[in-house]
Short mmCIF file of C-alpha atoms in Angstrom, two decimals:
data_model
loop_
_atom_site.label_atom_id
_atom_site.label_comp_id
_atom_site.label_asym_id
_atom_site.label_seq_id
_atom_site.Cartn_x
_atom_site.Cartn_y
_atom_site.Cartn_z
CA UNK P 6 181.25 60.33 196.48
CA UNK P 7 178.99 57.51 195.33
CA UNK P 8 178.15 59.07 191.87
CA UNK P 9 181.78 60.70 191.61
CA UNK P 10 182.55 56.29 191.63
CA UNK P 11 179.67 55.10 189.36
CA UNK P 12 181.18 57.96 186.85
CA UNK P 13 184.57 57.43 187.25
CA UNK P 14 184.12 53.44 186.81
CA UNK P 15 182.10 53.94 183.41
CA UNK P 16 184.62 56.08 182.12
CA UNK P 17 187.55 54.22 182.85
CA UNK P 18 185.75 51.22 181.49
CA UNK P 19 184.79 53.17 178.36
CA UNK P 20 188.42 54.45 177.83
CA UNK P 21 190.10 51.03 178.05
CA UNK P 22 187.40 49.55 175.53
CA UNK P 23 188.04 52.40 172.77
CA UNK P 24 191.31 53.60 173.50
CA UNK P 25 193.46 51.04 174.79
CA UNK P 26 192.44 47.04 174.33
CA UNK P 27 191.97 47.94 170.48
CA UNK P 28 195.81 48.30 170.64
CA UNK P 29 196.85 45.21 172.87
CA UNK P 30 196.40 42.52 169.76
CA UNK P 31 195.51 39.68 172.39
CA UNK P 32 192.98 42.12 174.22
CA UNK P 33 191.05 42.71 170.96
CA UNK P 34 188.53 39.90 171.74
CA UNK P 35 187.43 41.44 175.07
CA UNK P 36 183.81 41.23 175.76
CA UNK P 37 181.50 44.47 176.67
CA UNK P 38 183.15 45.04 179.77
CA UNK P 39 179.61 47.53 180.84
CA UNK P 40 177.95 43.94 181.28
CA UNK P 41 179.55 43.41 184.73
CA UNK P 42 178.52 47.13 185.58
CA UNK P 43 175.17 46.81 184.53
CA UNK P 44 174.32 44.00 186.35
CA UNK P 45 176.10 45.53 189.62
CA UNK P 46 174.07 48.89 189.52
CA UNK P 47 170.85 46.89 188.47
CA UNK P 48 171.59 44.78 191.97
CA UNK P 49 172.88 47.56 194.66
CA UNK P 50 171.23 50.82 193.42
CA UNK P 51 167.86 51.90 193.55
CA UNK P 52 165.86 51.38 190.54
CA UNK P 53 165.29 55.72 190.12
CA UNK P 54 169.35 56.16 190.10
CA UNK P 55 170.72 53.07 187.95
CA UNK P 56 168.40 52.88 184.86
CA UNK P 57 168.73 56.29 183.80
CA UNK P 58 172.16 55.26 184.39
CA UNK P 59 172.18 52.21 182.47
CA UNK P 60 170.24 54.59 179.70
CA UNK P 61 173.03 56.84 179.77
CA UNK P 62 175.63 54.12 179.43
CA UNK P 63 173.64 52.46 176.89
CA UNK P 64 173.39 55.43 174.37
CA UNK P 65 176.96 56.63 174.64
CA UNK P 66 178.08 53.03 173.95
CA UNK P 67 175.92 53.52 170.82
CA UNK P 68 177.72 56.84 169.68
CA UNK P 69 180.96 55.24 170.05
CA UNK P 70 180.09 52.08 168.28
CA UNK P 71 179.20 51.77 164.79
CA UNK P 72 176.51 49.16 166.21
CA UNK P 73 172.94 49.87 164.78
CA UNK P 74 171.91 52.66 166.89
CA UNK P 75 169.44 51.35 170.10
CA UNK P 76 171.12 48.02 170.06
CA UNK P 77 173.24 48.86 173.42
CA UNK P 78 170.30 51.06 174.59
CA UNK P 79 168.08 48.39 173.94
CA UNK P 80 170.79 45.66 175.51
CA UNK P 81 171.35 47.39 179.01
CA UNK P 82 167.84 48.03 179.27
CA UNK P 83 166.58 44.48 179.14
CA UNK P 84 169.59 43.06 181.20
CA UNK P 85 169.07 45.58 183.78
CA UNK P 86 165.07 44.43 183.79
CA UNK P 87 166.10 41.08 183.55
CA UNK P 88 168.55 40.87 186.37
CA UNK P 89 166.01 43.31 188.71
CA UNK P 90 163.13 40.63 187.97
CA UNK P 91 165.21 37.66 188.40
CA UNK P 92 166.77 38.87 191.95
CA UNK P 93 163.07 38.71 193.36
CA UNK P 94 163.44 34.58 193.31
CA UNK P 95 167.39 34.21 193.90
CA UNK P 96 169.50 35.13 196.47
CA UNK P 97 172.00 37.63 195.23
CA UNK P 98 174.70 36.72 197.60
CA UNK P 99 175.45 33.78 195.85
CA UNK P 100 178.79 34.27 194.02
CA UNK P 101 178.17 31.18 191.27
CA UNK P 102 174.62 32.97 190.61
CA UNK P 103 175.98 36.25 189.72
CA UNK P 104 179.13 34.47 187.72
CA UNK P 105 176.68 32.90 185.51
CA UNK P 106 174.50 36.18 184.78
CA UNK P 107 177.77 38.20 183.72
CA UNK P 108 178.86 34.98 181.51
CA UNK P 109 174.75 34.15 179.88
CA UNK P 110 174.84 37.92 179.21
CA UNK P 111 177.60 38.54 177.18
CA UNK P 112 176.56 35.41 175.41
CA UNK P 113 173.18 36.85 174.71
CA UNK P 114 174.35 40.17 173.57
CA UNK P 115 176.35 38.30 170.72
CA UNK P 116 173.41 36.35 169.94
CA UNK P 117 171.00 39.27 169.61
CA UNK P 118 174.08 41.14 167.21
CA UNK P 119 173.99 38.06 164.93
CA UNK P 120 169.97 37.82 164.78
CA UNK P 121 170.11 41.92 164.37
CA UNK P 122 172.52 40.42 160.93
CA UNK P 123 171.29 37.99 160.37
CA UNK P 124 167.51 38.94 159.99
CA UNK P 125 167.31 42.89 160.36
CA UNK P 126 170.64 44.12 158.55
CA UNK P 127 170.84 45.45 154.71
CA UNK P 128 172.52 42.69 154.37
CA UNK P 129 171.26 39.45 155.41
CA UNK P 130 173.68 37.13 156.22
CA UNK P 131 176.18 35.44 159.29
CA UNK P 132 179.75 37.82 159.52
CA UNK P 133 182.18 35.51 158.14
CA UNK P 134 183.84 35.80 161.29
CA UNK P 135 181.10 35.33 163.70
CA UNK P 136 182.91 32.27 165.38
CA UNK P 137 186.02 33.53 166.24
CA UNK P 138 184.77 36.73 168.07
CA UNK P 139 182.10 34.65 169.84
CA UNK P 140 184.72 32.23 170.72
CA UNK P 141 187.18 35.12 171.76
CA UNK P 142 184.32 36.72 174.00
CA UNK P 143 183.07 33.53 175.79
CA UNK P 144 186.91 32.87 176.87
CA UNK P 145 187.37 36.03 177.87
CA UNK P 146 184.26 36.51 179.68
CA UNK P 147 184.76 33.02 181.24
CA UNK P 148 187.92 34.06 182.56
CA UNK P 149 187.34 37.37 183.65
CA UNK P 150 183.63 38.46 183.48
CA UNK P 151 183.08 37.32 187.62
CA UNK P 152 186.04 38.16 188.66
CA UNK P 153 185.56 41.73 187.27
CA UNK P 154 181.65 41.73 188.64
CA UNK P 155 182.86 40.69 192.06
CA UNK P 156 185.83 43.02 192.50
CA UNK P 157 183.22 46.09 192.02
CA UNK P 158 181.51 44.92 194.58
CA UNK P 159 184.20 44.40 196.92
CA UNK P 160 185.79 48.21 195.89
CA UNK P 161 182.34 49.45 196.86
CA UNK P 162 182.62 47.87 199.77
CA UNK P 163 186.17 48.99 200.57
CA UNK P 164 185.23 52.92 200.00
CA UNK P 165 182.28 52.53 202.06
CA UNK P 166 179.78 53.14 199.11
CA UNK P 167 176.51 53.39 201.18
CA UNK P 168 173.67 51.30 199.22
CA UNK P 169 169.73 52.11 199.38
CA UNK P 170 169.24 49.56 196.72
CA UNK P 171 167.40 46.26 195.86
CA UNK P 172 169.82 44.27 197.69
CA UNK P 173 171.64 43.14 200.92
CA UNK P 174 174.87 45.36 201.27
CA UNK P 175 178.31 44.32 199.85
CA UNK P 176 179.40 42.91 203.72
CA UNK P 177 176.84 39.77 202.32
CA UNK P 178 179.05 38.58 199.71
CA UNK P 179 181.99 37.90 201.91
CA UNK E 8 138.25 43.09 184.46
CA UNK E 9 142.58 42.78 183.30
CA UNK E 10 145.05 41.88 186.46
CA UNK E 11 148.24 43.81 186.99
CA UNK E 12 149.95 40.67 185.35
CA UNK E 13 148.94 40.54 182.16
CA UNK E 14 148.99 44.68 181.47
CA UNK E 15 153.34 43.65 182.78
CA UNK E 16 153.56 40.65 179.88
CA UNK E 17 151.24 43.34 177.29
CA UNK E 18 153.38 45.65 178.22
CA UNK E 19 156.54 44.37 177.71
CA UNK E 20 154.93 42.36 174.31
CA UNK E 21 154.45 45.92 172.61
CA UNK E 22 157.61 46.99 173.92
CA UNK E 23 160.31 44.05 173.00
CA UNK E 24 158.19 44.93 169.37
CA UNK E 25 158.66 48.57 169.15
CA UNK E 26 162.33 47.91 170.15
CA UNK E 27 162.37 45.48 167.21
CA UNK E 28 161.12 48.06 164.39
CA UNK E 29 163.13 50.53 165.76
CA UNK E 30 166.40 48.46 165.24
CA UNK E 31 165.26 47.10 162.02
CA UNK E 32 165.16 49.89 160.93
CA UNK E 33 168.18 51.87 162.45
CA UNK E 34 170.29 49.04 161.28
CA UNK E 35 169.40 49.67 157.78
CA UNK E 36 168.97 53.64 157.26
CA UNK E 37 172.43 54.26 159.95
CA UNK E 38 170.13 56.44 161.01
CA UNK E 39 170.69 58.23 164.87
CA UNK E 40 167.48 60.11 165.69
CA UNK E 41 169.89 63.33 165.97
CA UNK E 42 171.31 61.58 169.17
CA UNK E 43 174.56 60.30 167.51
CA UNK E 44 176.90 62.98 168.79
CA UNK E 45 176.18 62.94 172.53
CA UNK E 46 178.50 59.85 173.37
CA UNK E 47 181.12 61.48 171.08
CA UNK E 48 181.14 64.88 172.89
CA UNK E 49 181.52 62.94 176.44
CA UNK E 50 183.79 60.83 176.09
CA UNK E 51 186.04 62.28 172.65
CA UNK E 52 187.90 64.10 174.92
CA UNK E 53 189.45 61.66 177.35
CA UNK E 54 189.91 59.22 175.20
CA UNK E 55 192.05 61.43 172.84
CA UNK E 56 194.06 62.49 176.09
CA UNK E 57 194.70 58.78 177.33
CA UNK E 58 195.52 57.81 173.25
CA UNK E 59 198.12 60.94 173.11
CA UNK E 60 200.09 59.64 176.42
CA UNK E 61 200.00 56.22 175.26
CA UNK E 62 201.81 57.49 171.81
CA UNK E 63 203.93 60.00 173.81
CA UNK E 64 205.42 57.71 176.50
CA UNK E 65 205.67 54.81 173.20
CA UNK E 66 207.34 57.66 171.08
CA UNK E 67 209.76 58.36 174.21
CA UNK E 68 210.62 54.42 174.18
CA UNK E 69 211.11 54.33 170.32
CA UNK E 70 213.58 56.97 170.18
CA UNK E 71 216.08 56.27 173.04
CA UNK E 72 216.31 53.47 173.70
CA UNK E 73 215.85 51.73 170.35
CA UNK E 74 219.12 53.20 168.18
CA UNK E 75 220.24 49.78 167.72
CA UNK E 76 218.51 49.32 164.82
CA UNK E 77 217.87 52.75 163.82
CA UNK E 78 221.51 53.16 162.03
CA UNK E 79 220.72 49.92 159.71
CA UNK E 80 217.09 51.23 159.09
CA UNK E 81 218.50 54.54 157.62
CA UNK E 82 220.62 53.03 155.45
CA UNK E 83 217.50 50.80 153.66
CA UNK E 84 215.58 54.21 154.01
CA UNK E 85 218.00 56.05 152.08
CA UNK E 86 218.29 53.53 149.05
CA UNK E 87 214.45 53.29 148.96
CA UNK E 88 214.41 57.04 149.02
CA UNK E 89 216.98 56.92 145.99
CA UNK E 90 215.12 54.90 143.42
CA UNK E 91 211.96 56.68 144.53
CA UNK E 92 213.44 60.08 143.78
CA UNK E 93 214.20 58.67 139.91
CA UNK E 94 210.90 57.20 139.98
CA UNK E 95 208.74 60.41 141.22
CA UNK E 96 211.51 62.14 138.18
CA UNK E 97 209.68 60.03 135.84
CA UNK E 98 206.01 60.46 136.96
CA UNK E 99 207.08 64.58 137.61
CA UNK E 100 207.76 64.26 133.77
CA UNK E 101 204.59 61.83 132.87
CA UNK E 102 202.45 64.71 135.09
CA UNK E 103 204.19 68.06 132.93
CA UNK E 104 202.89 65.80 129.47
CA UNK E 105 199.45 65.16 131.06
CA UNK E 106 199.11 68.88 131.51
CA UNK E 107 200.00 69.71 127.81
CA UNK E 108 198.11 67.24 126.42
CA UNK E 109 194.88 67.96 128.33
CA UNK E 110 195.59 71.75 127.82
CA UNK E 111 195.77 70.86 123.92
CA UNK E 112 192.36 69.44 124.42
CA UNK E 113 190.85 72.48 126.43
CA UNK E 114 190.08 70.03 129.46
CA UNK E 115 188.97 72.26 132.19
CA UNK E 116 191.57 71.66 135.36
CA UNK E 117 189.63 69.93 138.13
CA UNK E 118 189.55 72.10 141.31
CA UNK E 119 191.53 70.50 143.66
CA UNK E 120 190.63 69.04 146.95
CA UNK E 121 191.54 70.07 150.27
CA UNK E 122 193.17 67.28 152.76
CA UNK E 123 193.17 67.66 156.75
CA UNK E 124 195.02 65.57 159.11
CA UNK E 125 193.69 64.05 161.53
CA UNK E 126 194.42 61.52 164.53
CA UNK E 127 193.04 58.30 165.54
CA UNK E 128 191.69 58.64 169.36
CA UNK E 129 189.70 55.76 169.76
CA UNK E 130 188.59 52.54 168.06
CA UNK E 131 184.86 50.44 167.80
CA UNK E 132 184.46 48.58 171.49
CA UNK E 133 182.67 46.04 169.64
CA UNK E 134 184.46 43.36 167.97
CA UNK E 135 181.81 43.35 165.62
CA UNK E 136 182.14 46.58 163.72
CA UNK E 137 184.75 48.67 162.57
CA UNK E 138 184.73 52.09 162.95
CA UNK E 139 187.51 54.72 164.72
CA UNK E 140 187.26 58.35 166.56
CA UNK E 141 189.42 61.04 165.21
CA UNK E 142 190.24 64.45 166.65
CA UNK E 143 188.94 66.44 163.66
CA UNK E 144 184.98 67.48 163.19
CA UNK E 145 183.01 69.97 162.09
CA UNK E 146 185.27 73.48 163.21
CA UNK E 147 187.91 72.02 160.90
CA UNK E 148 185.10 71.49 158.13
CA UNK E 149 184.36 68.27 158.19
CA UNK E 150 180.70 66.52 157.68
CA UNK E 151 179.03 63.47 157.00
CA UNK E 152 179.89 61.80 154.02
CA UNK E 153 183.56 62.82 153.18
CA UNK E 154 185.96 60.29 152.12
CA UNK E 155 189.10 58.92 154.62
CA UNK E 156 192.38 58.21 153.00
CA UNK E 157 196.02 57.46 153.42
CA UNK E 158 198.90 57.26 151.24
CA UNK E 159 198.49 53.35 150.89
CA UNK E 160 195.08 53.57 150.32
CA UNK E 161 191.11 53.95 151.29
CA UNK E 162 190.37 53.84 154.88
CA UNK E 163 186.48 54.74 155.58
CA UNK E 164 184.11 57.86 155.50
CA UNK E 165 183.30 60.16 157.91
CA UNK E 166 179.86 58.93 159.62
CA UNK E 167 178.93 61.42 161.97
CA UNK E 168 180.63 64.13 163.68
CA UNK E 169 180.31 66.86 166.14
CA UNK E 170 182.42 69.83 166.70
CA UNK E 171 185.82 68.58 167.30
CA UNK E 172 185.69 65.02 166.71
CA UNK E 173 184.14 62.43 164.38
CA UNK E 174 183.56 58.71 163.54
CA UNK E 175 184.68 56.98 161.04
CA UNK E 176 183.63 53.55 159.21
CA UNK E 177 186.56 52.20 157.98
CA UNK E 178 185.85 49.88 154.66
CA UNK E 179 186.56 46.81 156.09
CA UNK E 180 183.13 47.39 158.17
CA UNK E 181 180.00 45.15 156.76
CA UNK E 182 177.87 48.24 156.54
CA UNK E 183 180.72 49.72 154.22
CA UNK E 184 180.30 49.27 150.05
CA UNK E 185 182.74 51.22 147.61
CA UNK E 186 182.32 51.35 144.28
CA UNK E 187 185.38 50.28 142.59
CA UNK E 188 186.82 48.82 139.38
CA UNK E 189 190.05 46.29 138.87
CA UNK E 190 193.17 49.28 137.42
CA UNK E 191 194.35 47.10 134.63
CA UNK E 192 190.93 45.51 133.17
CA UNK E 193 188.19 48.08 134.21
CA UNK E 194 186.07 45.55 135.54
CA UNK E 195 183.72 47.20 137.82
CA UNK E 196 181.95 45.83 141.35
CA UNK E 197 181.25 46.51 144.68
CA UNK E 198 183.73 46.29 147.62
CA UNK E 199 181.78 45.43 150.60
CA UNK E 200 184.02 45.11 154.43
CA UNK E 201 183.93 41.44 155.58
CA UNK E 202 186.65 41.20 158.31
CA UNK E 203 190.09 43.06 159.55
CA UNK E 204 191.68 41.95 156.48
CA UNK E 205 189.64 40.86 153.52
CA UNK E 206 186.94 42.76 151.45
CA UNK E 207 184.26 41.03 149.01
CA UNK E 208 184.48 42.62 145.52
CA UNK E 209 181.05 41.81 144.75
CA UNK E 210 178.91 41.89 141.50
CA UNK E 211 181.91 41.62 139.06
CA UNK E 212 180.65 39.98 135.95
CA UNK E 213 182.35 37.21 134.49
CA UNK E 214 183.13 37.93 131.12
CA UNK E 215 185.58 40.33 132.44
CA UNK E 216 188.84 39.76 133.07
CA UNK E 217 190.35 39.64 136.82
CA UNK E 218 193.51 37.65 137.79
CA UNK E 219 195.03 37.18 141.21
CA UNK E 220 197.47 39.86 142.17
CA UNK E 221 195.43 42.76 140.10
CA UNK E 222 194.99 46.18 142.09
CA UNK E 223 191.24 47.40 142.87
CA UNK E 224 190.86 51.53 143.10
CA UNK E 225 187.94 53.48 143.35
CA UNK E 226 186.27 54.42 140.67
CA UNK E 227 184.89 57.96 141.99
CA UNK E 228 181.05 56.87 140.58
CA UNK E 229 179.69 56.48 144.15
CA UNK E 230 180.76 60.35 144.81
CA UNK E 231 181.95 59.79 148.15
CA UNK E 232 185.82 58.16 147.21
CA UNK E 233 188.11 60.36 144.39
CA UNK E 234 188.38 58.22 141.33
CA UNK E 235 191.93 56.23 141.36
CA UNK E 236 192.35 55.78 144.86
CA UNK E 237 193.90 52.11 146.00
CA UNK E 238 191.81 49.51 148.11
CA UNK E 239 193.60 46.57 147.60
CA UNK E 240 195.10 43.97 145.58
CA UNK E 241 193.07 40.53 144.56
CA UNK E 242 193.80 37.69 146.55
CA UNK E 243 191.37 34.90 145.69
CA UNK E 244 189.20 34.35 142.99
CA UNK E 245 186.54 31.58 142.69
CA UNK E 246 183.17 30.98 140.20
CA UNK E 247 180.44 28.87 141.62
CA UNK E 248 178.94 27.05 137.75
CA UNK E 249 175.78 28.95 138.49
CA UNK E 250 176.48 32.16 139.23
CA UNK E 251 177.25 35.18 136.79
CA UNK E 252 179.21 36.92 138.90
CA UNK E 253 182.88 36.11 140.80
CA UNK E 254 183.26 35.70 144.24
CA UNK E 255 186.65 37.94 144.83
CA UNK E 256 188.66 38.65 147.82
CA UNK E 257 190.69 41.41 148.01
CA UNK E 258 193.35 41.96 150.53
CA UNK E 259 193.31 46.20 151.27
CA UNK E 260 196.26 47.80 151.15
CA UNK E 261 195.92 49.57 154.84
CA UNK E 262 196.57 48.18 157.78
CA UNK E 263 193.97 48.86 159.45
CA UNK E 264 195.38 47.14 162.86
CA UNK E 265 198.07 50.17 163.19
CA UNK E 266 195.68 53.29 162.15
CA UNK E 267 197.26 56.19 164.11
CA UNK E 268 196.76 59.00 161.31
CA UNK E 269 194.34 59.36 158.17
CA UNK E 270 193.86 62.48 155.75
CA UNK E 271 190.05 63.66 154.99
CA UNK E 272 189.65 64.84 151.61
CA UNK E 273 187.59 67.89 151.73
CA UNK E 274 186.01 68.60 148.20
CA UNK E 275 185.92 71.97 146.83
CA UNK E 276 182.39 74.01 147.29
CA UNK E 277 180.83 73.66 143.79
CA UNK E 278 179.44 77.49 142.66
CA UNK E 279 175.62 77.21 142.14
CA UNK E 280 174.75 77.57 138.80
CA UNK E 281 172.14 80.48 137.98
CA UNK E 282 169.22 80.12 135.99
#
């Protein structure tokens, strides 16, 4: 049940990223909508189930992109590090604390794609339209990245996903 | 004699490195360590099945329930049709004098290519590169490197591929350079993607002579693109006082917005010569 969710959630989210949103002309500045999902298994799943997990996720995103190939590998990797260590010294039931993850790590994930351009590309130099998408992205990520994040958890919740993670169960979150 | 802390911050020293080189250098070669097709199996498949309903229940929409203006679009179609029928008279005619003049010559008749159809399934999820999924691959004999047209013009080459379905990076992508040369003048450059609808030409020297509103087409030396294919048309031109080249914009002639089907030009098998 629990992995039949996990899978069924990355492939929806994959599907509406490469299939759908490139068609809705306002929904073409959408940020990495895997960010939220990251950070959610990286919170409520034991560390031996989500990183091969956020692996997995990671190198598909890299077939379907024409990213350099690693970069999402790479990207998942370090968030899902990053939000495991930081989790030791915050409490994860706080709602504005997991808000501002989502939001810093879409942010970061354009930064490290313009330093990847900028300094590691064939050819060295800022996309001419690097401020629009970042723009685009922080708006939409602003608007939507918690609200996405949060209403995982409370589906989990809802279907009675059973946790053995790093953290307290969904019921904490209110 | 070393705590468990700093082996953690050695650790993850060496690795944030070796993550570096390997990037560095995947971002330059476009290289995939022979993992590239795994994603593309997966998740090819549902995507093309979610893309065919979408076009299937928009299709449905399209054709009942929007005859309104259907009646006053067929007349426009038919007098377009009209003056293209005299026009494709003309080139028919311009063609038949080609062929006697070349025969005259004894110009060998190029083999001609092969062209499969193919359907967009799925787009880049990155706003940052351009590149689509389409239903073809390498049972309908595709591979890596073949060119991606349409009618109107270029749209990419074929990147990777697995059995049934393949990616393609369109030429408005910034890893994406075609050779190409300006139809009426011959000056030659480099188009290079910049965004969704502008290329660079780059490297176009400037004693030669480009004006606003010329049309750029391949010019076949890069061996991926057939030589007279369309890009675009020139949109901007400017000349920086130190600089020996133009900086040129060129607005392509695809839409790349509203991709729903390309062609892949398949080249002919060239016999090996024996020695």
């Amino acid at each position: 049940m629990r992995y039949g969710f996990y899978i069924g959630i990355c492939l929806f989210l994959l599907i509406i990223q490469t299939a759908i949103f490139p068609y809705i002309p306002v929904m073409r500045g959408m940020y990495d909508l895997l960010i939220p999902f990251v950070i959610f298994i990286s919170i409520c799943l034991p560390i031996r189930e989500s990183l091969p997990f956020a692996l997995v996720l990671g190198l598909i995103m890299d077939n379907l992109s024409g990213s350099p190939f690693g970069f999402y590998l790479t990207f998942y990797f370090w968030l899902f590090m990053g939000v495991r260590f930081i989790i030791k010294f915050l409490r994860v039931s706080n709602k504005f604390f997991l808000s501002v993850v989502v939001i810093v790590a879409a942010l970061v994930e354009n930064i490290l794609m313009i330093a990847i351009f900028a300094f590691l590309g064939p050819v060295r130099q800022l996309p001419i339209n690097a401020f629009p998408v970042i723009t685009q992205q922080f708006l939409w990520v602003l608007a939507a990245g918690p609200i996405f994040l949060l209403s995982l958890l409370a589906l989990a919740k809802r279907l009675n996903i059973q946790w053995d993670g790093a953290a307290p169960p969904p019921n904490a979150y209110g | 004699m070393f705590s468990k802390k700093m082996f953690l911050i050695v650790g993850v020293i060496i690795l944030i490195t070796v993550n570096v080189i390997l990037l560095s250098f995947s971002s330059k070669s476009q290289s995939t360590f022979g993992l590239g097709r795994v994603g593309l199996s997966l998740v090819s498949p549902f995507q093309e099945l979610v893309t065919r309903s979408i076009r299937f229940a928009r299709d449905i929409w399209e054709h009942y329930f929007s005859l309104v203006s259907v009646a006053h679009e067929n007349e426009n179609l038919k007098k377009s049709l009209n003056q293209f029928v005299a026009k494709s008279n003309q080139w028919h005619e311009i063609d038949l004098a080609n062929a006697r003049l070349r025969n005259l010559l004894n110009f060998q008749k190029a083999p001609t290519n092969k062209v499969v159809a193919a359907e967009v399934i799925g787009k880049d999820p990155s706003g940052w590169f351009k590149t689509i999924i389409i239903d073809k691959g390498k049972s309908d004999g595709l591979k890596k490197g073949l060119s991606v047209v349409l009618p109107a013009g270029i749209v990419g080459q074929v990147i990777e591929t697995t059995s049934h379905y393949s990616k393609v990076m369109l030429v408005i992508d910034r890893n994406s350079a075609v050779d190409a040369l300006v139809q009426r003048s011959r000056a030659r450059g480099i188009i290079k993607g910049e965004s969704a609808d502008q290329c660079r030409f780059e490297f176009v020297l400037r004693k030669h002579d480009v004006q606003i509103g010329d049309t750029v087409i391949a010019s076949g030396l890069d061996g991926v693109y057939p030589k007279g294919l369309r890009i675009g048309r020139v949109a901007d031109i400017s000349q920086r006082n130190a600089d020996i080249f133009y900086e040129i914009a060129v607005a392509p002639f695809v839409d790349y917005e509203k991709l729903e089907e390309v062609l892949v030009i398949i080249p002919p098998q060239t016999p090996e010569v024996s020695r």
